[in-house]
Coordinates of C-alpha atoms in Angstrom, one line a residue:
M1 CA 61.1 22.5 -14.3
D2 CA 59.6 22.4 -10.9
T3 CA 56.6 24.0 -12.4
L4 CA 56.4 21.4 -15.3
I5 CA 56.8 18.7 -12.8
T6 CA 53.8 19.9 -10.5
V7 CA 51.7 20.2 -13.7
V8 CA 52.2 16.7 -14.7
V9 CA 52.0 15.1 -11.2
A10 CA 48.7 17.3 -10.9
G11 CA 47.7 15.9 -14.3
I12 CA 48.2 12.3 -13.1
I13 CA 46.1 12.4 -10.3
S14 CA 43.4 14.3 -11.9
L15 CA 43.6 11.5 -14.1
V16 CA 43.4 8.7 -11.7
F17 CA 40.2 10.7 -10.0
L18 CA 38.4 10.9 -13.3
R19 CA 39.2 7.7 -14.4
S20 CA 37.9 6.1 -11.0
Y21 CA 34.8 8.4 -11.3
L22 CA 34.2 7.4 -14.9
K23 CA 34.3 3.7 -13.9
N24 CA 31.6 4.5 -10.6
L25 CA 29.4 6.3 -13.5
K26 CA 29.5 3.0 -15.4
E27 CA 29.2 0.7 -12.8
R28 CA 26.1 2.7 -11.9
D29 CA 24.7 2.8 -15.2
K30 CA 25.3 -0.9 -15.6
R31 CA 23.2 -1.7 -12.3
A32 CA 20.3 0.8 -13.1
K33 CA 20.1 -1.2 -16.8
E34 CA 19.9 -4.6 -14.8
A35 CA 17.2 -3.0 -12.3
I36 CA 15.3 -1.9 -15.4
E37 CA 15.3 -5.2 -17.0
K38 CA 14.4 -7.0 -13.9
G39 CA 11.4 -4.4 -13.4
K40 CA 10.2 -5.1 -16.9
L41 CA 11.0 -9.3 -16.3
F42 CA 9.1 -9.2 -12.6
S43 CA 6.4 -6.5 -12.9
E44 CA 3.9 -4.7 -14.7
G45 CA 4.8 -1.4 -13.3
P46 CA 3.1 0.6 -10.4
K47 CA -0.5 0.8 -10.5
S48 CA -0.8 3.6 -7.8
Q49 CA 1.1 6.6 -6.6
H50 CA 4.3 7.0 -8.0
P51 CA 7.3 9.4 -9.1
H52 CA 7.0 11.3 -12.0
I53 CA 10.5 12.7 -13.5
D54 CA 10.5 15.5 -15.6
T55 CA 13.7 14.9 -17.2
T56 CA 13.8 18.5 -18.7
Q57 CA 14.3 19.6 -15.3
C58 CA 16.3 17.2 -14.0
I59 CA 20.1 18.0 -13.2
G60 CA 21.2 14.5 -12.5
C61 CA 22.2 15.3 -8.8
A62 CA 20.9 11.7 -7.7
T63 CA 19.6 12.8 -4.7
C64 CA 16.1 11.6 -5.0
T65 CA 18.0 7.7 -5.5
T66 CA 19.4 8.1 -2.3
V67 CA 16.3 8.9 0.0
C68 CA 13.6 6.7 -0.7
P69 CA 13.1 4.5 2.1
E70 CA 12.2 1.4 -0.7
G71 CA 15.5 1.1 -1.9
D72 CA 16.0 1.1 -5.6
V73 CA 12.8 2.6 -6.8
L74 CA 14.8 5.1 -8.8
A75 CA 18.4 4.9 -10.4
M76 CA 20.5 7.1 -12.6
V77 CA 20.4 6.5 -16.3
G78 CA 22.0 8.5 -18.8
A79 CA 22.7 11.0 -16.2
K80 CA 18.8 11.6 -15.4
A81 CA 16.6 9.6 -12.9
A82 CA 14.4 7.3 -13.8
I83 CA 12.1 4.8 -12.3
V84 CA 13.4 1.3 -12.7
N85 CA 11.4 -0.7 -10.2
G86 CA 8.1 1.4 -10.0
Y87 CA 6.3 -1.6 -8.2
K88 CA 8.5 -1.2 -5.0
C89 CA 7.0 2.5 -4.4
I90 CA 3.9 3.1 -2.0
G91 CA 4.1 7.0 -2.4
H92 CA 6.2 8.1 0.3
G93 CA 6.7 11.3 -1.6
I94 CA 10.2 11.7 -0.2
C95 CA 12.0 11.7 -3.4
A96 CA 9.7 14.7 -4.5
E97 CA 10.6 16.5 -1.4
A98 CA 14.4 16.0 -1.9
C99 CA 14.7 17.1 -5.3
P100 CA 16.2 20.4 -5.3
V101 CA 14.9 21.8 -8.8
G102 CA 11.3 20.7 -8.3
A103 CA 11.6 17.9 -11.0
I104 CA 9.8 15.4 -9.1
T105 CA 6.0 15.0 -8.6
M106 CA 3.9 12.5 -7.3
V107 CA 1.0 10.7 -9.8
M108 CA -1.1 8.2 -9.9
A109 CA -1.3 5.3 -12.2
S110 CA 1.7 3.8 -14.3
P111 CA 4.4 5.4 -16.0
S112 CA 2.9 5.7 -19.9
M113 CA 0.7 3.2 -19.1
G114 CA -3.5 3.2 -18.3
A115 CA -5.2 1.8 -15.5
N116 CA -8.6 0.6 -15.2
M117 CA -9.2 2.3 -12.1
P118 CA -12.6 4.0 -11.1
Y119 CA -12.9 7.5 -12.2
L120 CA -12.1 9.8 -9.6
T121 CA -12.2 13.8 -9.7
P122 CA -9.4 15.9 -8.1
E123 CA -11.8 15.9 -5.0
F124 CA -12.0 12.1 -4.8
E125 CA -15.4 12.2 -6.2
T126 CA -16.6 9.1 -8.4
S127 CA -19.0 9.6 -11.6
I128 CA -21.7 9.4 -8.8
P129 CA -22.2 12.9 -7.6
N130 CA -21.5 13.1 -3.7
L131 CA -20.5 9.3 -3.6
F132 CA -16.4 9.6 -3.0
I133 CA -13.7 7.2 -3.3
V134 CA -10.6 7.6 0.0
G135 CA -7.4 5.8 0.9
E136 CA -6.1 2.5 -0.7
L137 CA -8.9 1.7 -2.9
G138 CA -8.6 5.0 -5.0
G139 CA -4.6 4.4 -5.8
L140 CA -2.9 5.1 -2.4
A141 CA -1.2 2.8 0.0
L142 CA 0.4 5.0 2.4
I143 CA -1.7 5.5 5.5
K144 CA -0.5 9.1 5.6
N145 CA -1.8 10.0 2.4
A146 CA -5.2 8.0 3.5
V147 CA -5.7 9.9 6.8
N148 CA -4.9 13.0 4.4
Q149 CA -8.1 12.3 2.0
G150 CA -10.5 11.4 4.3
R151 CA -9.8 14.8 5.9
S152 CA -10.4 16.7 2.5
C153 CA -12.9 14.6 1.1
V154 CA -15.4 16.0 4.2
D155 CA -13.8 19.2 3.6
T156 CA -14.9 19.1 0.4
I157 CA -18.5 17.8 1.4
T158 CA -18.8 20.7 4.0
S159 CA -18.6 23.1 1.3
R160 CA -21.3 21.9 -0.6
Q161 CA -25.3 22.3 -0.5
L162 CA -26.1 19.0 0.0
P163 CA -29.9 17.8 -0.7
Q164 CA -31.8 18.7 2.3
V165 CA -35.1 16.4 1.8
S166 CA -36.3 14.6 5.0
N167 CA -39.0 12.6 3.8
G168 CA -39.5 11.3 7.3
K169 CA -36.5 9.3 7.1
D170 CA -33.1 9.7 9.5
I171 CA -30.9 10.8 7.1
V172 CA -27.3 11.5 8.1
D173 CA -25.0 13.9 6.5
V174 CA -22.2 11.7 5.7
L175 CA -22.2 7.8 5.6
V176 CA -18.9 6.5 5.8
V177 CA -17.9 2.8 4.3
G178 CA -15.0 1.5 6.2
A179 CA -13.2 2.0 9.6
G180 CA -9.4 2.2 8.3
P181 CA -7.2 5.0 7.9
A182 CA -9.0 7.1 5.7
G183 CA -12.3 6.0 6.8
I184 CA -11.5 7.0 10.7
S185 CA -10.0 10.0 9.6
A186 CA -13.3 11.2 7.5
S187 CA -15.6 10.2 10.5
L188 CA -13.3 12.3 13.1
R189 CA -13.3 15.4 10.4
A190 CA -17.6 15.1 10.3
I191 CA -17.0 15.7 14.0
E192 CA -15.3 18.3 14.0
K193 CA -17.5 20.0 10.8
K194 CA -20.3 19.1 13.0
L195 CA -21.9 16.7 10.4
S196 CA -24.5 14.0 11.5
Y197 CA -22.5 10.8 10.0
V198 CA -22.6 7.3 10.8
T199 CA -19.4 4.7 9.9
L200 CA -20.0 1.1 8.9
E201 CA -17.0 -1.7 9.3
Q202 CA -17.7 -5.3 8.1
E203 CA -14.9 -6.5 10.4
E204 CA -12.8 -4.5 13.2
V205 CA -12.1 -0.9 13.8
G206 CA -8.7 -0.2 12.2
G207 CA -9.0 -2.0 9.1
T208 CA -6.4 -3.7 7.3
V209 CA -3.6 -2.2 9.6
A210 CA -5.8 -4.1 12.7
K211 CA -4.5 -7.5 10.6
Y212 CA -0.9 -6.8 10.3
P213 CA 1.9 -8.5 12.0
R214 CA 2.8 -7.3 15.5
Q215 CA 5.3 -4.5 15.7
K216 CA 4.8 -3.7 11.7
L217 CA 5.6 -0.4 11.1
V218 CA 3.0 1.4 9.6
M219 CA 3.8 5.3 9.5
T220 CA 7.5 6.5 9.1
S221 CA 6.5 10.2 8.4
P222 CA 4.3 12.9 10.8
V223 CA 0.7 13.0 9.8
E224 CA -2.3 15.5 10.7
F225 CA -5.3 14.0 12.4
P226 CA -8.8 15.2 12.9
M227 CA -9.6 16.0 16.4
Y228 CA -5.9 16.0 17.3
G229 CA -3.8 18.0 15.3
K230 CA -0.3 17.0 13.8
F231 CA 1.3 13.5 15.0
K232 CA 4.9 13.9 14.8
K233 CA 6.3 10.5 15.5
T234 CA 8.3 9.9 12.8
E235 CA 8.1 5.6 13.3
L236 CA 4.7 4.1 14.5
S237 CA 3.7 0.6 15.1
K238 CA 0.7 -1.3 14.2
E239 CA 0.0 -1.4 18.4
N240 CA 0.7 2.7 18.6
L241 CA -1.5 3.6 15.8
L242 CA -4.3 1.3 17.1
A243 CA -3.9 2.6 20.6
F244 CA -3.5 6.3 19.5
W245 CA -7.2 5.6 17.3
D246 CA -8.6 3.9 20.3
M247 CA -8.2 7.4 22.7
V248 CA -9.1 9.7 20.1
L249 CA -12.1 7.8 19.1
N250 CA -13.3 7.4 22.9
R251 CA -12.6 10.8 23.1
A252 CA -14.9 11.6 20.1
D253 CA -17.8 9.1 21.0
F254 CA -17.0 7.7 17.7
N255 CA -20.4 6.2 15.9
V256 CA -19.5 3.2 14.3
R257 CA -21.4 -0.1 13.4
T258 CA -18.8 -2.9 13.2
G259 CA -20.1 -6.2 11.5
E260 CA -22.2 -4.6 9.0
K261 CA -21.3 -5.3 5.2
V262 CA -22.6 -2.9 2.6
D263 CA -24.7 -4.7 0.0
N264 CA -25.7 -2.3 -2.3
I265 CA -25.8 1.4 -2.4
A266 CA -28.5 3.6 -4.6
R267 CA -28.9 6.9 -4.9
A268 CA -32.5 8.4 -6.0
I269 CA -33.5 11.2 -7.7
D270 CA -33.6 13.8 -4.8
G271 CA -29.9 13.2 -4.1
I272 CA -30.3 10.7 -1.0
F273 CA -28.4 7.7 -1.0
T274 CA -29.8 4.3 0.4
V275 CA -27.1 2.4 1.5
T276 CA -28.2 -1.3 2.3
T277 CA -26.7 -4.2 4.9
A278 CA -27.4 -7.6 5.7
T279 CA -29.4 -6.5 8.5
N280 CA -30.4 -2.5 7.8
Q281 CA -30.9 0.2 5.7
Y282 CA -29.2 3.8 6.2
Y283 CA -30.0 7.2 4.2
A284 CA -27.2 9.8 3.7
R285 CA -26.9 13.0 1.5
A286 CA -23.1 11.7 0.7
V287 CA -21.1 8.8 0.8
I288 CA -17.5 8.4 1.3
L289 CA -16.0 4.7 0.5
A290 CA -12.9 3.8 2.5
L291 CA -13.0 0.0 1.5
G292 CA -9.4 -0.5 0.9
R293 CA -8.2 -2.5 -2.0
T294 CA -7.3 -5.9 -1.0
G295 CA -11.2 -6.8 -0.8
T296 CA -11.6 -10.7 -0.4
P297 CA -8.4 -12.8 -0.1
R298 CA -7.6 -14.5 -3.3
R299 CA -7.8 -18.3 -3.3
L300 CA -5.4 -20.5 -5.4
G301 CA -8.0 -23.3 -6.1
V302 CA -5.8 -26.1 -4.9
K303 CA -7.1 -29.2 -3.5
G304 CA -7.6 -29.3 0.5
E305 CA -7.7 -25.5 0.6
E306 CA -11.1 -25.8 2.5
L307 CA -8.9 -27.4 5.5
P308 CA -9.0 -25.0 8.7
K309 CA -5.5 -25.0 8.9
V310 CA -5.2 -23.0 5.8
M311 CA -5.6 -19.1 6.6
Y312 CA -5.2 -16.0 4.5
R313 CA -4.2 -13.7 7.4
L314 CA -1.4 -13.7 10.3
I315 CA -2.7 -11.6 13.3
E316 CA -0.1 -12.7 16.0
A317 CA 2.7 -14.9 14.9
D318 CA 3.5 -16.0 18.6
H319 CA 0.1 -17.9 18.9
Y320 CA 2.1 -20.4 17.2
V321 CA 5.1 -22.2 18.4
N322 CA 6.3 -25.8 17.9
K323 CA 4.7 -25.9 14.4
K324 CA 5.7 -27.1 10.9
V325 CA 4.7 -24.0 8.8
L326 CA 4.2 -23.4 5.0
V327 CA 3.5 -19.8 4.0
I328 CA 3.0 -19.1 0.4
G329 CA 3.5 -16.1 -1.6
G330 CA 6.5 -13.7 -2.6
G331 CA 5.9 -10.2 -1.3
D332 CA 6.1 -8.4 1.6
S333 CA 3.0 -9.8 3.4
A334 CA 4.2 -13.6 2.7
V335 CA 7.7 -12.5 3.7
E336 CA 6.8 -10.7 6.8
A337 CA 4.9 -13.5 7.7
A338 CA 7.8 -16.6 7.6
M339 CA 10.2 -14.7 9.0
G340 CA 7.9 -13.4 12.5
L341 CA 6.5 -17.3 12.4
A342 CA 10.4 -18.3 11.9
S343 CA 11.4 -16.3 15.0
Q344 CA 8.9 -18.2 17.3
V345 CA 10.3 -20.8 19.4
G346 CA 10.3 -24.7 17.6
N347 CA 8.7 -23.6 14.4
T348 CA 10.1 -25.0 11.3
V349 CA 8.9 -22.8 8.5
T350 CA 9.0 -22.8 4.7
L351 CA 8.2 -20.3 2.1
S352 CA 6.9 -21.4 -0.9
Y353 CA 7.3 -19.0 -4.2
R354 CA 6.3 -19.4 -7.8
G355 CA 9.1 -17.2 -9.0
E356 CA 12.8 -17.8 -9.5
Q357 CA 13.7 -14.7 -6.8
F358 CA 12.1 -12.3 -4.7
S359 CA 11.3 -8.7 -6.8
R360 CA 8.4 -7.2 -5.5
I361 CA 9.4 -6.6 -1.9
K362 CA 11.1 -3.9 0.3
E363 CA 14.7 -3.3 0.4
R364 CA 14.7 -3.7 4.4
N365 CA 12.9 -6.7 4.2
S366 CA 15.3 -8.7 1.1
K367 CA 17.9 -7.9 3.7
R368 CA 15.9 -9.6 6.3
I369 CA 15.0 -12.5 4.7
E370 CA 18.6 -13.1 3.1
D371 CA 19.9 -13.2 6.8
F372 CA 16.7 -15.8 7.8
M373 CA 17.7 -18.3 4.7
R374 CA 21.3 -18.4 5.8
S375 CA 20.6 -19.2 9.6
G376 CA 18.0 -21.9 8.3
K377 CA 15.4 -20.2 9.8
V378 CA 13.5 -19.9 6.7
K379 CA 13.8 -22.5 4.0
V380 CA 12.5 -21.0 0.8
L381 CA 11.3 -23.0 -2.1
F382 CA 11.5 -21.0 -5.3
N383 CA 9.7 -22.0 -8.4
S384 CA 7.7 -23.8 -6.6
N385 CA 3.7 -24.2 -6.5
P386 CA 1.2 -26.1 -3.8
V387 CA -0.8 -28.8 -5.5
E388 CA -2.5 -30.4 -2.4
F389 CA -3.3 -29.4 0.9
K390 CA -3.9 -32.7 3.6
A391 CA -4.3 -32.7 7.2
E392 CA -0.7 -33.5 8.2
S393 CA 1.1 -32.5 5.2
V394 CA 1.3 -30.5 1.8
V395 CA 2.3 -31.7 -1.6
L396 CA 4.4 -29.4 -3.4
E397 CA 5.5 -29.1 -7.1
V398 CA 9.3 -27.7 -6.7
S399 CA 11.0 -27.2 -10.0
G400 CA 9.2 -29.5 -11.9
K401 CA 9.1 -32.4 -9.2
T402 CA 6.4 -33.2 -6.4
Q403 CA 7.6 -33.5 -2.9
E404 CA 5.5 -33.9 0.4
I405 CA 6.5 -32.3 3.6
S406 CA 4.9 -32.6 6.8
N407 CA 2.5 -29.7 8.0
D408 CA 0.6 -28.4 10.7
F409 CA -0.7 -24.8 9.2
V410 CA -0.7 -23.1 6.0
W411 CA -0.8 -19.6 5.1
I412 CA -1.4 -18.1 1.9
F413 CA -0.6 -14.3 0.8
A414 CA -1.5 -14.2 -3.0
G415 CA -3.1 -10.7 -2.6
G416 CA -7.0 -9.9 -2.9
V417 CA -10.0 -9.5 -5.1
P418 CA -10.4 -5.6 -5.4
P419 CA -14.0 -4.7 -4.7
Y420 CA -14.5 -3.6 -8.6
D421 CA -17.6 -5.6 -9.1
F422 CA -19.0 -4.1 -6.4
L423 CA -18.2 -0.6 -7.5
K424 CA -19.2 -1.3 -11.4
K425 CA -23.0 -2.6 -9.7
I426 CA -23.4 0.6 -7.8
G427 CA -22.5 2.5 -10.8
V428 CA -19.4 3.7 -10.5
G429 CA -17.7 4.7 -13.7
F430 CA -14.1 3.1 -14.5
G431 CA -11.8 3.9 -17.3
M432 CA -8.6 3.0 -19.0
K433 CA -6.5 6.1 -19.8
D434 CA -3.1 7.5 -19.4
L435 CA -3.0 9.6 -16.2
T436 CA 0.7 10.3 -15.8
A437 CA 0.8 13.5 -18.2
E438 CA -2.4 14.8 -16.6
A439 CA -1.5 14.7 -13.0
G440 CA 1.8 15.8 -13.8
S441 CA 0.6 18.8 -15.1
E442 CA -2.1 19.4 -12.6
A443 CA 0.7 19.2 -9.7
K444 CA 2.9 21.9 -11.7
A445 CA -0.2 24.0 -12.3
M446 CA -1.4 24.0 -8.7
S447 CA 2.6 24.4 -7.6
A448 CA 2.6 27.8 -9.7
A449 CA -0.7 28.8 -8.6
G450 CA 0.4 28.5 -5.2
A451 CA 3.8 30.2 -5.9
K452 CA 1.5 33.1 -7.4
A453 CA -0.7 33.7 -4.2

């Protein structure tokens, strides 16, 4: 009798736990399906690096869904990992590292989708021999990836027999266009490899990083820098990274020409490149383009946009106090700028976004902007668009109705126009093709080859 009672009690307890588990599983699947629908509505899918999941290998452990710093990029659907918010992925690759069975590889382009991107070989070479593209322009947004690519690209150039003609010209081995993370890494590696080089930058050293808001975290994992070695800090702010670069570059006698925008690149029959800027001509045996992807800030075409109070980049938020500010956009840059400006003394900040809700921002920004909205520090106008910028006000259309608000400054974060026209002008090949399967196969082949070695 006692044994029967024990069995019944154990069975009841098991049923309770089983019911709770099934309920949690059902709720998790429901959240995942909702996230998928949200992704379809607000995103065209990731256009750069993202996790490729081999469902035949996935064991459904859900580890990948818990380690991503960006939040709900991945979720469990039908007991398998799936991409539900691919637009949030910026290529950390932690999910691939955490997967216990190697079912995840980091690949380029969008899942089951082609991408109109420059054609690149696995060595980052374009359709033009010895012309390379590294960093964000090639589809990788993460700084550590840009650093790694810049270094690897110079290693490839070093291993080649470059054209040795001179024709009386001052020809460098490598010309680097852009002094952001990828360009700096490539330049330092050229010094290490004892290659002659010159780096051209149209603005300031640091590229996009130099334009980030103060104290923005720009790196979250260790990386190996040429001329320095392994940089082990796991969290690095914009200021820390720029100071580090300044130290290393001064030590290495960095050969950079700022204020030089490249207008044209032409490769002669003898293999020598002629790189033309507004004021100079340079000659090189190999060229590395580290231009960044944002290019020229995208304008809205709104009346009054030419006013000096309308800007497209926020460098230092603390330079603006006791001002009435409008920020336009719904991405991370817009949200971070709005919060940064709202944290300054006396500022009144309004954020205008054309969408119904934020859908493209990092999880940590999503939580922070909710706090700012609740506290009244930032007023968010969804379903809104600017109609006209005036000297002391801004006219907005909000849910079909027009309203005018007093205003001192406007920041527009509508993305940038990629330099694809420039690439096409100089002859770089583009193509629409599905890269996911190819990249996944290549990654697994490389892994298999490494295991055999």
